[in-house]
Amino acid sequence: MSGSPPPAGGFVRRIGLFQATAINMSQMCGIGPFVTIPLMVAAFGGPQAVIGFLAGALLALADGLIWAEMGAAMPGSGGSYVYLRQAFQYRSGKLMPFLFVWTAMLFIPLIMSTGVVGFVQYLGYLAPGMGQNAGDAVGLGMIALVILLLWRGIEHIARITAVMWCVMILSVALVIVAAFTHFDPDLAFTYPAHAFELTSHTFWIGFAAGLTIGIYDYLGYNTTAYMGAEIKDPGRILPRSIIFSILGIMGIYLLLQIGTLGVIDWHRMLNADDIASSSVASAVMEETWGKGAADTVTVLILITAFASVFAGLLGGSRVPYDAARDRVFFRQYGKLHAKHRFPMLGLATMGVVTAIGFLIGRHTDLATLIQLLTTVMVIVQALAQILAVSVLRRRQPGLHRPYKMWLYPAPSIIALVGWLVIYGYADKNSPGRHPIEWSLAWVALGCVAFLLWARFEKVWPFGPKEITEEYLQGIDPDTEQDTAPAAV
């Protein structure tokens, strides 16, 4: 059964629905919306930027239903690793899960490093004289504190996450309430000419850029899927945590975006010298309730940013664990802390990569690398999982699915179109960086690494395929026919 206890020596199922939803929401609503509202306005060229958050929510919900079905049926540690391993083992052995881990060990902590960069950026509102070296020290200290707090049992982490979730809700609630107490509809709903001209090429370029920003703000709805082995009754709780967190964050983002546009003239967000372009929430509070309120809410936003990095590294550190146990990654990553049962090496490695990414982002241009890894994840994770859910329905029809996505295959089609739009417009959104070419090169390099590893381990294509249908109950792996006795 999906809610059965883990094997001896494995993870402990201690996370309930509230903690699971809080973990997702804390990861989703970090520093992202507070720094991307001006970027969204710039992409659309006006207050119609709210379209970007709606489009991002639709893509997140469609993709989230895919995660919900597979996470409920296969609640193991590592999320995508488990799903890709089960779906593609029949034809390509361990290639797809290998490529996923190959990419995720960089992608996840580098995304977290952008949150640390945003943390230091907002801290500049409280300490405008902070120099480069001081900012670097603050960011590295923040990462060290996150690792220290995660170096403990999951039951303690769940309580910490719940507290951080409350702070996150408080920070966005204060900004929203302040905005709507001084709301000017003319600012929020006066659009530039041709704002909704759907036949315009400019509109669709802006839409693609806005969709990319929007889905970035929603990323994290799948965090609990990486922690499936630590969720109580995952067949029920995991899908709900994904759906509830997406709907909750969608409501928060829409209120935050509209409220902000009703206080701050959107033209100010395009001015690099204006505080509204870098610390828009602080600007809203200063315009409405004064400098003291702005300072207080900025502190809460910093805690929210910290919570997002905390939740992201919590889920990400679990990714290599199952892969290591299955000999698809370095075996040392398959060891848990003797007392607290968490993956020590996975957490330490992602902490180090986050620190390196933060320093790169502070001193050079991290956007190129992030765009590269995002496009890679579209190939290796997003598109692969859309295919995986259909493959598993055909290959393992007897798989116990406590949750099946609504209106299948409509969510898969919507997610496919959304991710292809993001991938197809990546070069146009990043002129001169060529993220598509670099992403294809990264995947090709991963394939070479896989062949070298497969030859060393003597697995497919240099050995037999290892078909392990560990989540399939009562099914003959050769005939795929139900061998369990019929219920009377």
Short mmCIF file of C-alpha atoms in Angstrom, two decimals, residues 63-473:
data_model
loop_
_atom_site.label_atom_id
_atom_site.label_comp_id
_atom_site.label_asym_id
_atom_site.label_seq_id
_atom_site.Cartn_x
_atom_site.Cartn_y
_atom_site.Cartn_z
CA ASP A 63 2.32 19.94 -14.64
CA GLY A 64 1.49 19.54 -10.96
CA LEU A 65 -1.24 17.01 -11.77
CA ILE A 66 1.41 14.89 -13.52
CA TRP A 67 3.60 15.04 -10.43
CA ALA A 68 0.58 14.26 -8.23
CA GLU A 69 -0.34 11.07 -10.12
CA MET A 70 3.18 9.69 -10.24
CA GLY A 71 4.13 10.82 -6.74
CA ALA A 72 1.06 9.17 -5.20
CA ALA A 73 1.72 5.91 -7.06
CA MET A 74 5.51 5.86 -6.53
CA PRO A 75 6.24 7.72 -3.27
CA GLY A 76 10.00 7.23 -3.21
CA SER A 77 12.91 9.55 -2.48
CA GLY A 78 14.07 11.56 -5.48
CA GLY A 79 10.83 12.39 -7.30
CA SER A 80 11.57 12.49 -11.03
CA TYR A 81 14.38 10.00 -10.62
CA VAL A 82 11.93 7.32 -9.49
CA TYR A 83 9.33 8.10 -12.19
CA LEU A 84 11.82 8.17 -15.07
CA ARG A 85 13.50 5.01 -13.83
CA GLN A 86 10.23 3.13 -13.76
CA ALA A 87 8.89 4.45 -17.08
CA PHE A 88 11.94 4.22 -19.35
CA GLN A 89 13.71 1.13 -18.02
CA TYR A 90 12.06 -1.05 -20.67
CA ARG A 91 13.81 0.56 -23.67
CA SER A 92 16.74 2.71 -22.50
CA GLY A 93 17.76 1.10 -19.23
CA LYS A 94 19.01 3.67 -16.73
CA LEU A 95 19.79 6.44 -19.23
CA MET A 96 16.92 8.80 -18.35
CA PRO A 97 17.28 8.64 -14.53
CA PHE A 98 21.06 9.06 -14.95
CA LEU A 99 20.57 12.20 -17.07
CA PHE A 100 18.12 13.57 -14.53
CA VAL A 101 20.49 13.17 -11.58
CA TRP A 102 23.38 14.41 -13.76
CA THR A 103 21.49 17.67 -14.30
CA ALA A 104 19.61 18.03 -11.00
CA MET A 105 22.75 18.04 -8.88
CA LEU A 106 23.58 21.36 -10.55
CA PHE A 107 20.12 22.72 -11.43
CA ILE A 108 18.52 22.57 -7.99
CA PRO A 109 21.28 24.27 -5.95
CA LEU A 110 21.90 26.89 -8.66
CA ILE A 111 18.22 27.84 -8.56
CA MET A 112 18.60 28.13 -4.78
CA SER A 113 21.62 30.37 -5.30
CA THR A 114 19.41 32.87 -7.16
CA GLY A 115 17.30 33.05 -4.01
CA VAL A 116 20.41 33.91 -1.98
CA VAL A 117 21.32 36.61 -4.51
CA GLY A 118 17.79 38.03 -4.12
CA PHE A 119 18.17 37.89 -0.33
CA VAL A 120 21.29 40.06 -0.48
CA GLN A 121 19.59 42.37 -3.01
CA TYR A 122 16.65 43.04 -0.65
CA LEU A 123 19.02 43.39 2.29
CA GLY A 124 20.46 46.35 0.41
CA TYR A 125 17.25 48.26 1.22
CA LEU A 126 18.04 48.04 4.94
CA ALA A 127 21.80 48.50 4.48
CA PRO A 128 22.27 50.68 1.39
CA GLY A 129 25.99 51.13 2.15
CA MET A 130 26.72 47.39 2.17
CA GLY A 131 29.72 46.65 -0.02
CA GLN A 132 30.41 43.71 -2.31
CA ASN A 133 32.53 41.78 0.20
CA ALA A 134 30.00 42.26 2.99
CA GLY A 135 27.21 41.05 0.72
CA ASP A 136 29.23 37.97 -0.20
CA ALA A 137 29.84 37.19 3.47
CA VAL A 138 26.14 37.57 4.31
CA GLY A 139 25.09 35.23 1.48
CA LEU A 140 27.63 32.55 2.42
CA GLY A 141 26.63 32.85 6.06
CA MET A 142 22.98 32.38 5.09
CA ILE A 143 23.81 29.17 3.18
CA ALA A 144 25.83 27.84 6.13
CA LEU A 145 22.89 28.51 8.47
CA VAL A 146 20.48 26.68 6.14
CA ILE A 147 22.74 23.60 6.10
CA LEU A 148 23.09 23.74 9.89
CA LEU A 149 19.31 23.84 10.38
CA LEU A 150 18.79 20.98 7.90
CA TRP A 151 21.37 18.82 9.70
CA ARG A 152 18.73 17.20 11.91
CA GLY A 153 15.75 14.82 11.91
CA ILE A 154 12.80 15.44 9.60
CA GLU A 155 10.35 15.87 12.51
CA HIS A 156 12.31 18.93 13.70
CA ILE A 157 12.60 20.28 10.15
CA ALA A 158 8.81 19.99 9.65
CA ARG A 159 8.26 22.25 12.67
CA ILE A 160 10.83 24.80 11.44
CA THR A 161 9.19 24.84 8.02
CA ALA A 162 5.75 25.44 9.54
CA VAL A 163 7.07 28.50 11.41
CA MET A 164 8.71 29.85 8.25
CA TRP A 165 5.49 29.30 6.31
CA CYS A 166 3.66 31.48 8.84
CA VAL A 167 6.26 34.24 8.38
CA MET A 168 5.89 33.96 4.59
CA ILE A 169 2.10 34.31 4.83
CA LEU A 170 2.48 37.29 7.17
CA SER A 171 4.95 39.10 4.88
CA VAL A 172 2.86 38.80 1.72
CA ALA A 173 -0.35 39.53 3.64
CA LEU A 174 1.06 42.81 4.99
CA VAL A 175 2.18 43.93 1.52
CA ILE A 176 -1.22 43.02 0.04
CA VAL A 177 -3.20 44.75 2.80
CA ALA A 178 -1.02 47.85 2.60
CA ALA A 179 -1.40 47.98 -1.17
CA PHE A 180 -5.19 47.69 -1.12
CA THR A 181 -5.59 50.32 1.59
CA HIS A 182 -4.03 52.81 -0.88
CA PHE A 183 -5.18 51.18 -4.10
CA ASP A 184 -5.56 53.33 -7.23
CA PRO A 185 -7.54 51.49 -9.95
CA ASP A 186 -6.32 53.92 -12.62
CA LEU A 187 -2.73 52.84 -11.99
CA ALA A 188 -3.54 49.12 -11.97
CA PHE A 189 -5.97 48.96 -14.88
CA THR A 190 -4.86 51.67 -17.33
CA TYR A 191 -3.16 49.76 -20.11
CA PRO A 192 -0.91 51.08 -22.90
CA ALA A 193 -2.21 51.06 -26.47
CA HIS A 194 -2.26 47.67 -28.17
CA ALA A 195 -1.63 45.89 -24.84
CA PHE A 196 -3.90 43.00 -25.84
CA GLU A 197 -3.25 42.92 -29.58
CA LEU A 198 -3.11 39.13 -30.00
CA THR A 199 -2.04 39.37 -33.63
CA SER A 200 1.11 41.24 -32.62
CA HIS A 201 4.41 39.33 -32.63
CA THR A 202 5.56 41.58 -29.77
CA PHE A 203 2.69 40.37 -27.57
CA TRP A 204 3.63 36.71 -27.98
CA ILE A 205 7.33 37.35 -27.39
CA GLY A 206 6.34 39.12 -24.18
CA PHE A 207 3.96 36.28 -23.30
CA ALA A 208 6.72 33.69 -23.69
CA ALA A 209 9.05 35.76 -21.51
CA GLY A 210 6.26 36.26 -18.97
CA LEU A 211 5.42 32.56 -18.92
CA THR A 212 9.08 31.77 -18.21
CA ILE A 213 9.12 34.25 -15.32
CA GLY A 214 5.74 33.01 -14.10
CA ILE A 215 6.70 29.34 -13.95
CA TYR A 216 9.96 30.31 -12.21
CA ASP A 217 7.85 31.93 -9.49
CA TYR A 218 5.72 28.79 -9.13
CA LEU A 219 8.62 26.31 -9.10
CA GLY A 220 8.62 24.36 -5.86
CA TYR A 221 5.11 22.89 -6.11
CA ASN A 222 6.86 19.53 -6.56
CA THR A 223 9.20 19.75 -3.53
CA THR A 224 7.28 17.16 -1.51
CA ALA A 225 7.47 14.72 -4.44
CA TYR A 226 11.23 14.61 -3.88
CA MET A 227 10.45 13.65 -0.28
CA GLY A 228 7.83 10.97 -1.05
CA ALA A 229 9.54 8.49 1.28
CA GLU A 230 9.02 10.88 4.23
CA ILE A 231 5.34 11.74 3.63
CA LYS A 232 2.61 10.14 5.73
CA ASP A 233 -0.04 8.39 3.63
CA PRO A 234 1.55 9.75 0.41
CA GLY A 235 -1.25 8.49 -1.83
CA ARG A 236 -3.57 11.05 -0.24
CA ILE A 237 -1.31 13.77 1.15
CA LEU A 238 1.19 14.21 -1.70
CA PRO A 239 -1.34 15.13 -4.43
CA ARG A 240 -3.22 17.44 -2.08
CA SER A 241 -0.04 19.23 -1.01
CA ILE A 242 0.79 19.93 -4.67
CA ILE A 243 -2.68 21.13 -5.68
CA PHE A 244 -3.32 23.15 -2.50
CA SER A 245 0.05 24.90 -2.72
CA ILE A 246 -0.43 25.90 -6.38
CA LEU A 247 -3.92 27.29 -5.79
CA GLY A 248 -2.83 29.09 -2.62
CA ILE A 249 0.22 30.67 -4.23
CA MET A 250 -1.81 31.66 -7.32
CA GLY A 251 -4.19 33.66 -5.13
CA ILE A 252 -1.29 35.29 -3.27
CA TYR A 253 0.55 36.23 -6.47
CA LEU A 254 -2.49 37.75 -8.16
CA LEU A 255 -3.33 39.88 -5.12
CA LEU A 256 0.32 40.87 -4.77
CA GLN A 257 0.72 41.80 -8.45
CA ILE A 258 -2.55 43.75 -8.75
CA GLY A 259 -2.09 45.47 -5.39
CA THR A 260 1.47 46.52 -6.24
CA LEU A 261 0.40 47.92 -9.62
CA GLY A 262 -2.31 49.92 -7.84
CA VAL A 263 0.30 51.72 -5.71
CA ILE A 264 3.47 51.98 -7.81
CA ASP A 265 3.36 53.47 -11.30
CA TRP A 266 4.58 50.65 -13.54
CA HIS A 267 6.94 53.02 -15.37
CA ARG A 268 8.97 53.28 -12.14
CA MET A 269 9.61 49.53 -12.21
CA LEU A 270 11.46 49.95 -15.51
CA ASN A 271 13.83 52.57 -14.09
CA ALA A 272 17.00 50.87 -12.81
CA ASP A 273 17.71 53.83 -10.51
CA ASP A 274 14.31 53.59 -8.77
CA ILE A 275 13.89 51.43 -5.68
CA ALA A 276 10.72 50.01 -7.25
CA SER A 277 12.84 48.13 -9.79
CA SER A 278 14.85 46.20 -7.18
CA SER A 279 12.78 46.19 -3.95
CA VAL A 280 9.22 46.72 -5.13
CA ALA A 281 7.54 45.37 -1.99
CA SER A 282 9.61 47.70 0.19
CA ALA A 283 8.64 50.56 -2.13
CA VAL A 284 4.94 49.67 -1.70
CA MET A 285 5.24 49.71 2.09
CA GLU A 286 7.16 53.00 2.08
CA GLU A 287 4.53 54.63 -0.17
CA THR A 288 1.63 53.43 1.98
CA TRP A 289 2.58 52.95 5.64
CA GLY A 290 5.95 54.71 5.82
CA LYS A 291 9.62 53.83 6.18
CA GLY A 292 9.24 51.97 9.49
CA ALA A 293 6.67 49.59 8.04
CA ALA A 294 8.84 49.14 4.94
CA ASP A 295 11.82 48.15 7.10
CA THR A 296 9.72 45.66 9.09
CA VAL A 297 8.25 43.98 6.03
CA THR A 298 11.65 43.85 4.36
CA VAL A 299 12.89 41.80 7.32
CA LEU A 300 9.92 39.44 6.89
CA ILE A 301 10.68 39.15 3.16
CA LEU A 302 14.27 38.22 4.00
CA ILE A 303 12.97 35.45 6.26
CA THR A 304 10.69 34.31 3.42
CA ALA A 305 13.67 34.18 1.07
CA PHE A 306 15.57 32.17 3.65
CA ALA A 307 12.63 29.76 3.97
CA SER A 308 12.58 29.20 0.21
CA VAL A 309 16.26 28.22 0.10
CA PHE A 310 15.71 26.06 3.19
CA ALA A 311 12.81 24.16 1.58
CA GLY A 312 14.58 23.85 -1.78
CA LEU A 313 17.73 22.29 -0.35
CA LEU A 314 15.62 20.09 1.92
CA GLY A 315 13.88 18.48 -1.07
CA GLY A 316 16.83 18.64 -3.46
CA SER A 317 19.23 16.88 -1.10
CA ARG A 318 17.02 13.76 -1.37
CA VAL A 319 17.42 13.47 -5.17
CA PRO A 320 20.67 11.43 -5.34
CA TYR A 321 19.73 9.06 -2.50
CA ASP A 322 17.66 6.50 -4.43
CA ALA A 323 19.94 6.85 -7.46
CA ALA A 324 22.95 5.91 -5.35
CA ARG A 325 21.16 2.91 -3.86
CA ASP A 326 20.30 1.74 -7.40
CA ARG A 327 23.89 2.18 -8.61
CA VAL A 328 22.94 5.09 -10.88
CA PHE A 329 25.10 7.55 -8.96
CA PHE A 330 28.08 7.53 -6.62
CA ARG A 331 27.30 4.99 -3.92
CA GLN A 332 28.35 7.26 -1.04
CA TYR A 333 25.21 9.34 -1.71
CA GLY A 334 23.08 6.37 -0.63
CA LYS A 335 24.06 6.66 3.04
CA LEU A 336 21.87 8.30 5.67
CA HIS A 337 22.85 9.95 8.93
CA ALA A 338 22.92 7.18 11.54
CA LYS A 339 20.67 9.00 14.00
CA HIS A 340 18.59 11.56 12.11
CA ARG A 341 18.07 9.58 8.85
CA PHE A 342 18.85 12.28 6.27
CA PRO A 343 21.27 12.09 3.27
CA MET A 344 24.39 13.81 4.56
CA LEU A 345 26.49 13.89 1.39
CA GLY A 346 23.61 15.02 -0.82
CA LEU A 347 22.87 17.93 1.52
CA ALA A 348 26.54 18.90 1.86
CA THR A 349 27.18 18.76 -1.90
CA MET A 350 24.15 20.88 -2.78
CA GLY A 351 25.13 23.37 -0.10
CA VAL A 352 28.61 23.75 -1.65
CA VAL A 353 27.19 24.12 -5.19
CA THR A 354 24.70 26.72 -3.91
CA ALA A 355 27.58 28.71 -2.42
CA ILE A 356 29.57 28.55 -5.66
CA GLY A 357 26.52 29.58 -7.70
CA PHE A 358 25.87 32.48 -5.36
CA LEU A 359 29.41 33.81 -5.78
CA ILE A 360 29.18 33.43 -9.57
CA GLY A 361 25.87 35.27 -9.58
CA ARG A 362 27.27 38.09 -7.46
CA HIS A 363 30.42 38.65 -9.53
CA THR A 364 29.50 37.60 -13.07
CA ASP A 365 26.36 36.71 -15.03
CA LEU A 366 24.57 33.72 -13.52
CA ALA A 367 21.59 34.22 -15.86
CA THR A 368 23.33 32.39 -18.73
CA LEU A 369 23.97 29.27 -16.65
CA ILE A 370 20.49 29.33 -15.09
CA GLN A 371 18.87 29.67 -18.53
CA LEU A 372 21.00 26.77 -19.78
CA LEU A 373 20.06 24.49 -16.90
CA THR A 374 16.40 25.51 -17.12
CA THR A 375 16.24 24.48 -20.77
CA VAL A 376 18.02 21.23 -19.92
CA MET A 377 15.45 20.49 -17.21
CA VAL A 378 12.66 21.09 -19.73
CA ILE A 379 14.12 18.22 -21.79
CA VAL A 380 15.31 15.90 -19.02
CA GLN A 381 12.50 16.42 -16.51
CA ALA A 382 9.40 18.27 -17.72
CA LEU A 383 8.96 16.75 -21.19
CA ALA A 384 10.26 13.37 -20.04
CA GLN A 385 7.67 13.21 -17.23
CA ILE A 386 4.83 14.11 -19.57
CA LEU A 387 5.81 11.09 -21.66
CA ALA A 388 6.45 8.98 -18.57
CA VAL A 389 2.90 9.27 -17.23
CA SER A 390 1.51 7.87 -20.51
CA VAL A 391 4.19 5.17 -20.72
CA LEU A 392 3.40 3.99 -17.20
CA ARG A 393 -0.33 3.88 -17.89
CA ARG A 394 0.41 1.56 -20.81
CA ARG A 395 3.30 -0.44 -19.34
CA GLN A 396 1.98 -0.79 -15.78
CA PRO A 397 -1.82 -0.66 -15.97
CA GLY A 398 -2.01 -2.56 -12.67
CA LEU A 399 0.02 0.04 -10.79
CA HIS A 400 -1.90 1.18 -7.71
CA ARG A 401 -2.76 4.83 -8.40
CA PRO A 402 -4.36 6.44 -5.32
CA TYR A 403 -4.72 9.58 -7.42
CA LYS A 404 -5.26 9.84 -11.19
CA MET A 405 -5.02 13.24 -12.87
CA TRP A 406 -8.27 14.95 -13.76
CA LEU A 407 -9.34 15.10 -17.43
CA TYR A 408 -6.39 13.02 -18.70
CA PRO A 409 -4.72 13.66 -21.15
CA ALA A 410 -5.70 17.37 -21.21
CA PRO A 411 -3.25 18.38 -18.39
CA SER A 412 -0.42 16.58 -20.18
CA ILE A 413 -1.19 18.42 -23.44
CA ILE A 414 -1.37 21.82 -21.69
CA ALA A 415 1.90 21.14 -19.89
CA LEU A 416 3.55 19.99 -23.13
CA VAL A 417 2.55 23.17 -24.98
CA GLY A 418 3.65 25.39 -22.07
CA TRP A 419 7.08 23.83 -21.69
CA LEU A 420 7.67 23.85 -25.46
CA VAL A 421 6.84 27.57 -25.56
CA ILE A 422 9.38 28.23 -22.79
CA TYR A 423 12.00 26.09 -24.52
CA GLY A 424 11.35 27.41 -28.02
CA TYR A 425 11.60 31.07 -26.99
CA ALA A 426 14.64 30.59 -24.74
CA ASP A 427 17.04 31.98 -27.33
CA LYS A 428 14.81 34.98 -28.06
CA ASN A 429 14.51 35.74 -24.35
CA SER A 430 18.29 35.45 -23.93
CA PRO A 431 19.93 37.08 -26.98
CA GLY A 432 23.57 36.13 -27.43
CA ARG A 433 23.48 33.34 -24.84
CA HIS A 434 22.25 30.44 -27.03
CA PRO A 435 20.73 28.40 -24.15
CA ILE A 436 19.11 25.86 -26.49
CA GLU A 437 22.43 24.98 -28.11
CA TRP A 438 24.17 24.79 -24.74
CA SER A 439 21.37 22.65 -23.27
CA LEU A 440 21.62 20.15 -26.12
CA ALA A 441 25.40 20.07 -25.65
CA TRP A 442 24.92 19.40 -21.91
CA VAL A 443 22.55 16.50 -22.63
CA ALA A 444 25.01 15.10 -25.18
CA LEU A 445 27.81 15.32 -22.60
CA GLY A 446 25.54 13.54 -20.12
CA CYS A 447 24.95 10.75 -22.63
CA VAL A 448 28.71 10.32 -23.03
CA ALA A 449 29.11 10.23 -19.24
CA PHE A 450 26.34 7.63 -19.07
CA LEU A 451 28.05 5.39 -21.62
CA LEU A 452 31.31 5.55 -19.68
CA TRP A 453 29.49 4.79 -16.43
CA ALA A 454 27.42 1.98 -18.02
CA ARG A 455 30.54 0.33 -19.38
CA PHE A 456 32.15 0.45 -15.92
CA GLU A 457 29.01 -0.91 -14.20
CA LYS A 458 28.30 -3.39 -17.05
CA VAL A 459 24.66 -2.36 -17.45
CA TRP A 460 22.65 -1.59 -20.61
CA PRO A 461 23.88 -1.04 -23.31
CA PHE A 462 26.94 -3.02 -22.13
CA GLY A 463 24.94 -5.50 -20.11
CA PRO A 464 21.40 -6.70 -19.46
CA LYS A 465 18.55 -4.33 -18.68
CA GLU A 466 17.46 -4.41 -15.05
CA ILE A 467 13.66 -4.29 -14.93
CA THR A 468 12.55 -3.52 -11.37
CA GLU A 469 8.81 -2.91 -11.05
CA GLU A 470 9.05 -2.35 -7.31
CA TYR A 471 5.81 -0.34 -7.05
CA LEU A 472 3.80 -2.84 -9.06
CA GLN A 473 1.88 -5.32 -6.90
#
